[in-house]
């Protein structure tokens, strides 16, 4: 019999313990007969509705665990039951179109998930010898990303930025662009999400008709830190089942990795561990690696991940950002300055990078166009101080041409999103990579030098300029 909380099958010789101490989400339990293993699940409370995960052994009879549910109503002396196994979640095709929590229980007011396969949330990563190497580019339809920081099929890409620069907007646009033409399973993992964001995403995906090929897993902001800390593991177990058993490719979108690290910091503090640098948990690198190393390709399929990463106070030297950078094949930096100038998506065109941007992977033409775009934008950045002090007229003819090209490239690499149509009034555009390369190549050749630069702002392909230019005045 499988328990309601998703904690596997109970052995015949059930092991019982007794609560000796409760501090918020931390619960100490004494087991006089046998000590449960680390990461084992325990249940207590009315109807076994409180789930506790064993975090450490205090002595030969006592464990300290982190509750994944609210501990309201628990008291010293309450009986606790060991399940004899780790926390597990429902997996399989029955999850498609559903929204579940860290315990694998539906939170979409739908039918309960009874019976069927389940999978433990703690799984070892695929051995290196069994991993499949891919050099396929994962096209997104967003010009700035596909040109300067192409994503890897089966790789990990990070969206870095402070508060309010558009990380979640880019994630939802990626969902919109990919789901309609992506043949695999899409899995959204919300870590520390606001309840409003979860509800809006569920409704938008339902209206777009892509929910039937998607699974949503949430550990929301109002839940205990243990739930937010383990929801990424639960989502990965679901993704691994689709990759290994169903032999399907999986697109895993995580929002937000910083909230996972933050939940781990809360758990560490509750456990009484001494903090490390900037107050983070001393086990930050290990905990992050346990999640990131499970995202990979195997012989049966690929898990491609796009992860939003909040950067505290826009400080990219913060340990949470530094440790996340090390695991990624593409880093998309979102710039507050570009957002304030109205350049959306606010991707920093010079600081964003990808390991895929090499001639052998993306091709000679793509590589050289991207290189020329970066060079032009970098030269313009260096000239800005001179322009601010002396004016554009004091530049040489060659430098003025560089400035004109760069300003047109900056505007061409903006793009109206489908998910923001209601705010901007502009219909969304999905631009294929060949169209992006063609547009940048023609701008670099000064083909549109006679057109006002504002005609290139918030358009899709370069062929839209003749239709837009007459209604635009040079600013």
XYZ file of N, CA, C and O in Angstrom, residues 130-295:
664
model
N 28.131 6.567 -19.517
C 26.838 6.314 -20.159
C 26.180 7.593 -20.677
O 25.072 7.550 -21.212
N 26.838 8.716 -20.523
C 26.262 9.968 -21.002
C 26.495 10.126 -22.500
O 27.497 9.680 -23.031
N 25.546 10.765 -23.145
C 25.643 11.000 -24.585
C 25.998 12.466 -24.827
O 25.377 13.361 -24.274
N 27.004 12.680 -25.656
C 27.448 14.038 -25.964
C 26.714 14.541 -27.195
O 26.629 13.845 -28.210
N 26.161 15.749 -27.103
C 25.422 16.326 -28.226
C 25.994 17.695 -28.571
O 26.408 18.446 -27.690
N 26.025 18.009 -29.860
C 26.444 19.344 -30.296
C 25.311 20.034 -31.052
O 25.546 20.937 -31.845
N 24.086 19.604 -30.775
C 22.924 20.214 -31.430
C 22.546 21.506 -30.715
O 22.536 21.572 -29.481
N 22.216 22.534 -31.485
C 21.792 23.815 -30.925
C 20.293 23.782 -30.687
O 19.525 23.299 -31.525
N 19.875 24.278 -29.540
C 18.460 24.335 -29.174
C 17.941 25.731 -29.522
O 18.173 26.694 -28.813
N 17.269 25.854 -30.663
C 16.826 27.159 -31.153
C 15.606 27.646 -30.377
O 14.645 26.905 -30.172
N 15.636 28.921 -29.957
C 14.561 29.461 -29.117
C 13.620 30.405 -29.845
O 12.514 30.665 -29.367
N 14.047 30.980 -30.974
C 13.218 31.973 -31.663
C 13.410 33.379 -31.117
O 12.751 34.321 -31.559
N 14.316 33.543 -30.133
C 14.635 34.866 -29.571
C 15.991 35.289 -30.144
O 17.002 34.632 -29.926
N 16.013 36.397 -30.881
C 17.186 36.769 -31.675
C 18.465 36.905 -30.856
O 19.501 36.338 -31.226
N 18.398 37.647 -29.765
C 19.605 37.911 -28.976
C 20.216 36.628 -28.419
O 21.437 36.483 -28.357
N 19.360 35.682 -28.030
C 19.849 34.423 -27.462
C 20.426 33.534 -28.553
O 21.548 33.019 -28.431
N 19.682 33.330 -29.626
C 20.136 32.420 -30.687
C 21.413 32.907 -31.361
O 22.231 32.104 -31.801
N 21.609 34.237 -31.441
C 22.793 34.781 -32.112
C 24.041 34.719 -31.229
O 25.077 34.198 -31.638
N 23.945 35.220 -30.001
C 25.140 35.437 -29.180
C 25.347 34.426 -28.063
O 26.456 34.281 -27.557
N 24.291 33.711 -27.655
C 24.439 32.713 -26.588
C 23.553 31.509 -26.887
O 22.606 31.229 -26.146
N 23.832 30.799 -27.991
C 22.959 29.672 -28.378
C 22.926 28.594 -27.294
O 23.938 28.306 -26.657
N 21.744 28.021 -27.101
C 21.568 26.994 -26.081
C 21.930 25.624 -26.634
O 21.817 25.369 -27.834
N 22.338 24.747 -25.744
C 22.754 23.392 -26.118
C 21.618 22.410 -25.879
O 20.983 22.429 -24.828
N 21.346 21.557 -26.871
C 20.371 20.486 -26.685
C 20.924 19.513 -25.640
O 21.975 18.916 -25.824
N 20.212 19.401 -24.518
C 20.696 18.560 -23.435
C 21.644 19.280 -22.508
O 22.254 18.661 -21.646
N 21.769 20.602 -22.652
C 22.661 21.384 -21.799
C 21.894 22.147 -20.744
O 20.677 22.005 -20.580
N 22.636 22.995 -20.025
C 22.055 23.805 -18.956
C 22.345 25.268 -19.244
O 23.506 25.652 -19.406
N 21.299 26.068 -19.319
C 21.452 27.502 -19.553
C 20.897 28.254 -18.355
O 19.875 27.869 -17.792
N 21.588 29.327 -17.963
C 21.156 30.124 -16.829
C 20.762 31.526 -17.251
O 21.434 32.147 -18.070
N 19.645 32.015 -16.706
C 19.196 33.389 -16.917
C 19.501 34.164 -15.639
O 18.803 33.988 -14.634
N 20.532 34.992 -15.672
C 20.979 35.692 -14.469
C 20.477 37.134 -14.481
O 20.551 37.816 -15.498
N 19.998 37.580 -13.336
C 19.594 38.970 -13.241
C 19.040 39.299 -11.874
O 18.595 38.411 -11.144
N 19.043 40.582 -11.534
C 18.469 41.026 -10.276
C 16.965 41.069 -10.355
O 16.344 40.563 -11.302
N 16.348 41.687 -9.370
C 14.891 41.744 -9.316
C 14.357 42.691 -10.384
O 14.866 43.798 -10.562
N 13.349 42.235 -11.117
C 12.634 43.108 -12.041
C 13.265 43.336 -13.394
O 12.896 44.276 -14.095
N 14.215 42.495 -13.813
C 14.830 42.688 -15.130
C 14.255 41.747 -16.191
O 14.648 41.805 -17.345
N 13.334 40.857 -15.799
C 12.621 40.069 -16.811
C 12.985 38.608 -16.910
O 12.771 37.994 -17.960
N 13.511 38.000 -15.838
C 13.867 36.570 -15.901
C 12.641 35.696 -16.156
O 12.648 34.848 -17.050
N 11.590 35.912 -15.373
C 10.390 35.084 -15.514
C 9.710 35.327 -16.852
O 9.163 34.396 -17.456
N 9.755 36.561 -17.354
C 9.158 36.865 -18.660
C 9.865 36.081 -19.767
O 9.222 35.499 -20.643
N 11.209 36.049 -19.717
C 11.962 35.296 -20.732
C 11.658 33.802 -20.615
O 11.483 33.112 -21.624
N 11.564 33.292 -19.378
C 11.240 31.875 -19.175
C 9.876 31.541 -19.779
O 9.717 30.540 -20.486
N 8.869 32.380 -19.504
C 7.523 32.095 -20.035
C 7.493 32.233 -21.559
O 6.761 31.497 -22.232
N 8.298 33.135 -22.115
C 8.378 33.250 -23.573
C 9.029 32.009 -24.184
O 8.607 31.513 -25.235
N 10.070 31.493 -23.508
C 10.700 30.254 -23.967
C 9.691 29.107 -23.957
O 9.651 28.296 -24.882
N 8.878 29.046 -22.906
C 7.835 28.014 -22.844
C 6.910 28.153 -24.045
O 6.618 27.179 -24.741
N 6.452 29.379 -24.298
C 5.525 29.611 -25.409
C 6.148 29.224 -26.748
O 5.525 28.531 -27.561
N 7.388 29.671 -26.985
C 8.029 29.427 -28.280
C 8.364 27.955 -28.499
O 8.288 27.447 -29.619
N 8.740 27.264 -27.416
C 9.236 25.897 -27.561
C 8.132 24.853 -27.552
O 8.198 23.866 -28.271
N 7.105 25.069 -26.742
C 6.142 23.996 -26.536
C 5.369 23.648 -27.801
O 5.020 22.489 -28.016
N 5.078 24.643 -28.630
C 4.268 24.368 -29.816
C 5.037 23.581 -30.874
O 4.439 22.905 -31.698
N 6.374 23.670 -30.845
C 7.137 22.934 -31.859
C 8.112 21.942 -31.247
O 8.880 21.310 -31.956
N 8.060 21.817 -29.927
C 8.955 20.901 -29.230
C 8.232 19.580 -29.026
O 7.124 19.542 -28.498
N 8.839 18.496 -29.460
C 8.162 17.200 -29.478
C 8.264 16.433 -28.164
O 7.624 15.421 -27.993
N 9.058 16.910 -27.229
C 9.249 16.188 -25.981
C 8.277 16.627 -24.901
O 7.231 17.212 -25.150
N 8.659 16.343 -23.659
C 7.876 16.708 -22.487
C 8.449 17.990 -21.898
O 9.662 18.152 -21.807
N 7.585 18.897 -21.505
C 8.032 20.125 -20.846
C 7.679 20.049 -19.371
O 6.544 19.740 -19.015
N 8.664 20.338 -18.525
C 8.466 20.254 -17.086
C 8.895 21.570 -16.464
O 10.046 21.986 -16.601
N 7.963 22.246 -15.811
C 8.268 23.519 -15.155
C 8.382 23.275 -13.661
O 7.465 22.737 -13.038
N 9.506 23.678 -13.090
C 9.744 23.525 -11.657
C 9.807 24.909 -11.024
O 10.741 25.665 -11.287
N 8.806 25.230 -10.225
C 8.751 26.527 -9.555
C 9.263 26.400 -8.130
O 8.628 25.747 -7.297
N 10.402 27.007 -7.843
C 11.001 26.947 -6.505
C 10.833 28.312 -5.850
O 11.394 29.298 -6.307
N 10.048 28.365 -4.784
C 9.809 29.645 -4.120
C 8.990 30.590 -4.971
O 9.119 31.810 -4.867
N 8.107 30.035 -5.807
C 7.260 30.858 -6.661
C 6.159 31.531 -5.851
O 5.662 30.982 -4.870
N 5.761 32.701 -6.294
C 4.563 33.320 -5.721
C 3.334 32.542 -6.203
O 3.317 32.040 -7.320
N 2.312 32.468 -5.360
C 1.093 31.736 -5.736
C 0.477 32.327 -7.008
O -0.046 31.598 -7.861
N 0.553 33.663 -7.149
C 0.003 34.325 -8.332
C 0.691 33.833 -9.600
O 0.037 33.569 -10.613
N 2.018 33.707 -9.558
C 2.762 33.281 -10.750
C 2.396 31.855 -11.140
O 2.264 31.548 -12.330
N 2.226 30.986 -10.159
C 1.873 29.598 -10.451
C 0.510 29.525 -11.116
O 0.320 28.812 -12.112
N -0.455 30.276 -10.581
C -1.805 30.252 -11.138
C -1.836 30.826 -12.548
O -2.471 30.276 -13.454
N -1.100 31.922 -12.767
C -1.072 32.543 -14.091
C -0.439 31.620 -15.120
O -0.930 31.498 -16.244
N 0.666 30.972 -14.754
C 1.349 30.063 -15.680
C 0.449 28.891 -16.052
O 0.349 28.522 -17.226
N -0.229 28.325 -15.064
C -1.132 27.191 -15.319
C -2.243 27.612 -16.282
O -2.561 26.887 -17.235
N -2.818 28.783 -16.043
C -3.918 29.252 -16.883
C -3.444 29.557 -18.298
O -4.100 29.194 -19.282
N -2.278 30.212 -18.429
C -1.757 30.564 -19.758
C -1.423 29.325 -20.579
O -1.705 29.263 -21.777
N -0.825 28.322 -19.940
C -0.477 27.095 -20.653
C -1.729 26.335 -21.056
O -1.779 25.718 -22.120
N -2.754 26.402 -20.227
C -4.014 25.744 -20.565
C -4.667 26.430 -21.762
O -5.135 25.770 -22.691
N -4.670 27.772 -21.756
C -5.279 28.522 -22.862
C -4.499 28.350 -24.158
O -5.078 28.364 -25.244
N -3.174 28.180 -24.055
C -2.339 28.000 -25.247
C -2.427 26.585 -25.820
O -1.898 26.313 -26.895
N -3.063 25.666 -25.085
C -3.231 24.301 -25.568
C -1.981 23.447 -25.453
O -1.860 22.433 -26.138
N -1.032 23.831 -24.574
C 0.223 23.072 -24.445
C 0.303 22.323 -23.110
O 1.290 21.642 -22.845
N -0.743 22.431 -22.304
C -0.701 21.825 -20.974
C -0.664 20.304 -21.029
O -0.088 19.658 -20.156
N -1.245 19.730 -22.064
C -1.312 18.267 -22.162
C 0.058 17.618 -22.368
O 0.195 16.403 -22.229
N 1.061 18.402 -22.710
C 2.415 17.879 -22.898
C 3.355 18.403 -21.814
O 4.574 18.387 -21.991
N 2.786 18.883 -20.715
C 3.584 19.544 -19.684
C 3.241 19.015 -18.296
O 2.143 18.513 -18.056
N 4.226 19.155 -17.404
C 4.035 18.862 -15.986
C 4.538 20.077 -15.203
O 5.593 20.627 -15.523
N 3.772 20.511 -14.198
C 4.179 21.638 -13.372
C 4.378 21.153 -11.938
O 3.489 20.500 -11.375
N 5.543 21.454 -11.376
C 5.871 21.053 -10.004
C 6.218 22.319 -9.224
O 7.091 23.084 -9.644
N 5.541 22.541 -8.106
C 5.733 23.782 -7.368
C 6.057 23.534 -5.901
O 5.421 22.707 -5.245
N 7.048 24.263 -5.402
C 7.293 24.417 -3.971
C 7.176 25.900 -3.716
O 8.138 26.646 -3.937
N 6.019 26.352 -3.316
C 5.718 27.780 -3.335
C 6.318 28.540 -2.157
O 6.773 27.965 -1.175
N 6.287 29.854 -2.293
C 6.971 30.740 -1.357
C 6.455 30.612 0.074
O 7.189 30.821 1.036
N 5.168 30.257 0.213
C 4.578 30.182 1.549
C 4.796 28.824 2.220
O 4.363 28.613 3.341
N 5.459 27.891 1.540
C 5.676 26.557 2.087
C 6.944 26.521 2.949
O 7.815 27.381 2.820
N 7.074 25.510 3.815
C 8.276 25.408 4.657
C 9.540 25.284 3.805
O 9.481 24.830 2.650
N 10.688 25.682 4.367
C 11.938 25.626 3.580
C 12.273 24.211 3.103
O 12.866 24.050 2.038
N 11.896 23.180 3.863
C 12.167 21.807 3.440
C 11.485 21.469 2.127
O 12.053 20.782 1.266
N 10.248 21.954 1.935
C 9.519 21.694 0.692
C 10.179 22.404 -0.479
O 10.343 21.843 -1.569
N 10.606 23.662 -0.263
C 11.272 24.412 -1.339
C 12.645 23.824 -1.660
O 13.118 23.910 -2.793
N 13.275 23.236 -0.649
C 14.605 22.668 -0.825
C 14.561 21.358 -1.608
O 15.506 21.029 -2.329
N 13.483 20.603 -1.489
C 13.406 19.287 -2.129
C 12.584 19.261 -3.419
O 12.556 18.250 -4.104
N 11.931 20.375 -3.773
C 11.064 20.337 -4.951
C 11.866 20.136 -6.237
O 11.397 19.495 -7.193
N 13.110 20.646 -6.281
C 13.951 20.445 -7.468
C 14.281 18.964 -7.640
O 14.294 18.441 -8.758
N 14.550 18.267 -6.535
C 14.829 16.829 -6.594
C 13.599 16.064 -7.090
O 13.715 15.120 -7.889
N 12.418 16.465 -6.617
C 11.188 15.811 -7.059
C 10.972 16.010 -8.561
O 10.630 15.065 -9.291
N 11.194 17.247 -9.044
C 11.020 17.535 -10.474
C 12.005 16.737 -11.316
O 11.659 16.222 -12.387
N 13.242 16.606 -10.833
C 14.244 15.847 -11.580
C 13.891 14.363 -11.654
O 14.140 13.712 -12.676
N 13.315 13.818 -10.601
C 12.906 12.410 -10.637
C 11.831 12.186 -11.684
O 11.833 11.174 -12.397
N 10.906 13.138 -11.799
C 9.859 13.048 -12.827
C 10.493 13.140 -14.214
O 10.161 12.370 -15.128
N 11.435 14.102 -14.385
C 12.101 14.278 -15.683
C 12.906 13.034 -16.055
O 12.898 12.600 -17.216
N 13.598 12.431 -15.082
C 14.422 11.250 -15.347
C 13.564 10.058 -15.757
O 13.982 9.246 -16.586
N 12.374 9.948 -15.198
C 11.487 8.847 -15.595
C 11.116 8.982 -17.072
O 11.162 8.008 -17.834
N 10.744 10.199 -17.494
C 10.383 10.403 -18.906
C 11.587 10.138 -19.812
O 11.433 9.597 -20.909
N 12.788 10.504 -19.365
C 13.991 10.283 -20.179
C 14.381 8.806 -20.236
O 14.669 8.267 -21.316
N 14.361 8.118 -19.085
C 14.901 6.762 -19.010
C 13.878 5.674 -19.325
O 14.195 4.721 -20.037
N 12.659 5.802 -18.787
C 11.647 4.775 -19.012
C 10.773 5.058 -20.239
O 10.527 4.183 -21.044
N 10.309 6.323 -20.372
C 9.466 6.659 -21.520
C 10.287 6.993 -22.760
O 9.731 7.128 -23.854
N 11.611 7.153 -22.603
C 12.538 7.441 -23.703
C 12.104 8.697 -24.469
O 12.035 8.718 -25.690
N 11.833 9.750 -23.718
C 11.403 11.025 -24.302
C 12.415 12.109 -23.937
O 13.053 12.066 -22.887
N 12.552 13.107 -24.818
C 13.360 14.283 -24.482
C 12.545 15.180 -23.554
O 11.319 15.306 -23.697
N 13.226 15.823 -22.609
C 12.543 16.648 -21.615
C 13.140 18.051 -21.610
O 14.364 18.217 -21.620
N 12.260 19.045 -21.626
C 12.672 20.439 -21.457
C 12.322 20.828 -20.019
O 11.155 20.879 -19.643
N 13.343 21.076 -19.208
C 13.160 21.385 -17.791
C 13.419 22.872 -17.562
O 14.524 23.357 -17.780
N 12.395 23.581 -17.129
C 12.523 25.005 -16.846
C 12.419 25.212 -15.344
O 11.447 24.768 -14.722
N 13.427 25.846 -14.760
C 13.464 26.060 -13.309
C 13.452 27.546 -12.994
O 14.222 28.314 -13.565
N 12.576 27.916 -12.091
C 12.459 29.316 -11.683
C 12.150 29.320 -10.177
O 11.034 29.028 -9.798
N 13.118 29.423 -9.352
C 14.368 30.114 -9.514
C 15.436 29.374 -8.709
O 15.171 28.969 -7.579
N 16.633 29.214 -9.266
C 17.693 28.446 -8.602
C 18.144 29.121 -7.308
O 18.479 28.450 -6.323
N 18.120 30.455 -7.268
C 18.516 31.141 -6.036
C 17.590 30.764 -4.885
O 18.032 30.651 -3.730
N 16.289 30.570 -5.183
C 15.351 30.198 -4.116
C 15.673 28.801 -3.568
O 15.442 28.519 -2.399
N 16.203 27.931 -4.422
C 16.650 26.615 -3.953
C 17.825 26.781 -2.985
O 17.860 26.172 -1.910
N 18.791 27.614 -3.375
C 19.954 27.861 -2.513
C 19.512 28.530 -1.214
O 19.983 28.203 -0.125
N 18.581 29.467 -1.333
C 18.072 30.177 -0.157
C 17.361 29.212 0.798
O 17.534 29.290 2.017
N 16.570 28.284 0.243
C 15.897 27.289 1.080
C 16.920 26.397 1.780
O 16.761 26.053 2.959
N 17.992 26.032 1.064
C 19.061 25.242 1.674
C 19.742 25.994 2.800
O 20.128 25.405 3.820
N 19.880 27.320 2.624
C 20.478 28.142 3.671
C 19.584 28.175 4.914
O 20.061 28.107 6.051
N 18.266 28.271 4.675
C 17.322 28.257 5.798
C 17.386 26.923 6.540
O 17.408 26.881 7.777
N 17.397 25.831 5.772
C 17.469 24.499 6.379
C 18.757 24.360 7.187
O 18.758 23.860 8.318
N 19.865 24.816 6.620
C 21.159 24.723 7.302
C 21.143 25.497 8.616
O 21.647 25.018 9.648
N 20.556 26.696 8.586
C 20.466 27.489 9.801
C 19.601 26.829 10.863
O 19.937 26.816 12.053
N 18.483 26.242 10.415
C 17.597 25.548 11.351
C 18.280 24.328 11.974
O 18.003 23.963 13.116
N 19.181 23.721 11.195
C 19.905 22.556 11.693
C 21.034 22.933 12.651
O 21.648 22.072 13.270
N 21.309 24.232 12.752
C 22.338 24.682 13.676
C 23.737 24.660 13.117
O 24.711 24.746 13.881
N 23.894 24.569 11.779
C 25.236 24.574 11.193
C 25.807 25.982 11.151
O 25.073 26.951 10.953
N 27.104 26.085 11.287
C 27.757 27.386 11.189
C 27.690 27.883 9.755
O 27.975 27.133 8.819
N 27.320 29.130 9.540
C 27.241 29.645 8.166
C 28.611 29.814 7.539
O 29.620 29.957 8.231
N 28.632 29.827 6.214
C 29.863 30.046 5.465
C 29.865 31.478 4.950
O 29.186 32.341 5.493
N 30.538 31.717 3.844
C 30.698 33.069 3.307
C 29.347 33.727 3.002
O 28.467 33.112 2.444
N 29.205 34.990 3.363
C 28.006 35.808 3.149
C 26.769 35.179 3.803
O 25.644 35.448 3.392
N 26.979 34.282 4.753
C 25.859 33.691 5.469
C 25.251 32.470 4.818
O 24.268 31.924 5.328
N 25.816 32.014 3.678
C 25.278 30.817 3.023
C 25.681 29.562 3.787
O 26.617 29.576 4.600
N 25.000 28.467 3.475
C 25.302 27.187 4.106
C 26.691 26.697 3.674
O 27.121 26.943 2.543
N 27.405 25.990 4.551
C 28.743 25.490 4.183
C 28.692 24.411 3.110
O 29.705 24.108 2.491
N 27.507 23.826 2.889
C 27.362 22.735 1.910
C 26.760 23.223 0.596
O 26.243 22.420 -0.187
N 26.832 24.534 0.315
C 26.185 25.104 -0.879
C 26.623 24.399 -2.164
O 25.798 23.984 -2.975
N 27.934 24.265 -2.372
C 28.452 23.686 -3.620
C 27.972 22.254 -3.804
O 27.578 21.851 -4.908
N 27.974 21.472 -2.733
C 27.553 20.069 -2.821
C 26.071 19.958 -3.125
O 25.649 19.166 -3.982
N 25.256 20.750 -2.439
C 23.804 20.684 -2.633
C 23.411 21.095 -4.045
O 22.533 20.489 -4.652
N 24.074 22.131 -4.558
C 23.770 22.568 -5.927
C 24.207 21.517 -6.941
O 23.485 21.227 -7.908
N 25.370 20.912 -6.724
C 25.877 19.891 -7.646
C 24.974 18.657 -7.666
O 24.811 18.016 -8.706
N 24.382 18.308 -6.519
C 23.488 17.151 -6.464
C 22.305 17.320 -7.412
O 21.799 16.345 -7.969
N 21.871 18.556 -7.599
C 20.766 18.838 -8.530
C 21.287 18.953 -9.957
O 20.794 18.297 -10.877
N 22.309 19.789 -10.160
C 22.762 20.109 -11.522
C 23.334 18.895 -12.252
O 23.147 18.745 -13.464
N 24.038 18.015 -11.538
C 24.679 16.882 -12.206
C 23.684 15.820 -12.664
O 24.034 14.934 -13.446
N 22.444 15.899 -12.193
C 21.422 14.961 -12.668
C 20.831 15.398 -14.006
O 20.135 14.633 -14.660
N 21.095 16.641 -14.411
C 20.583 17.161 -15.687
C 21.585 16.833 -16.779
O 22.643 17.460 -16.875
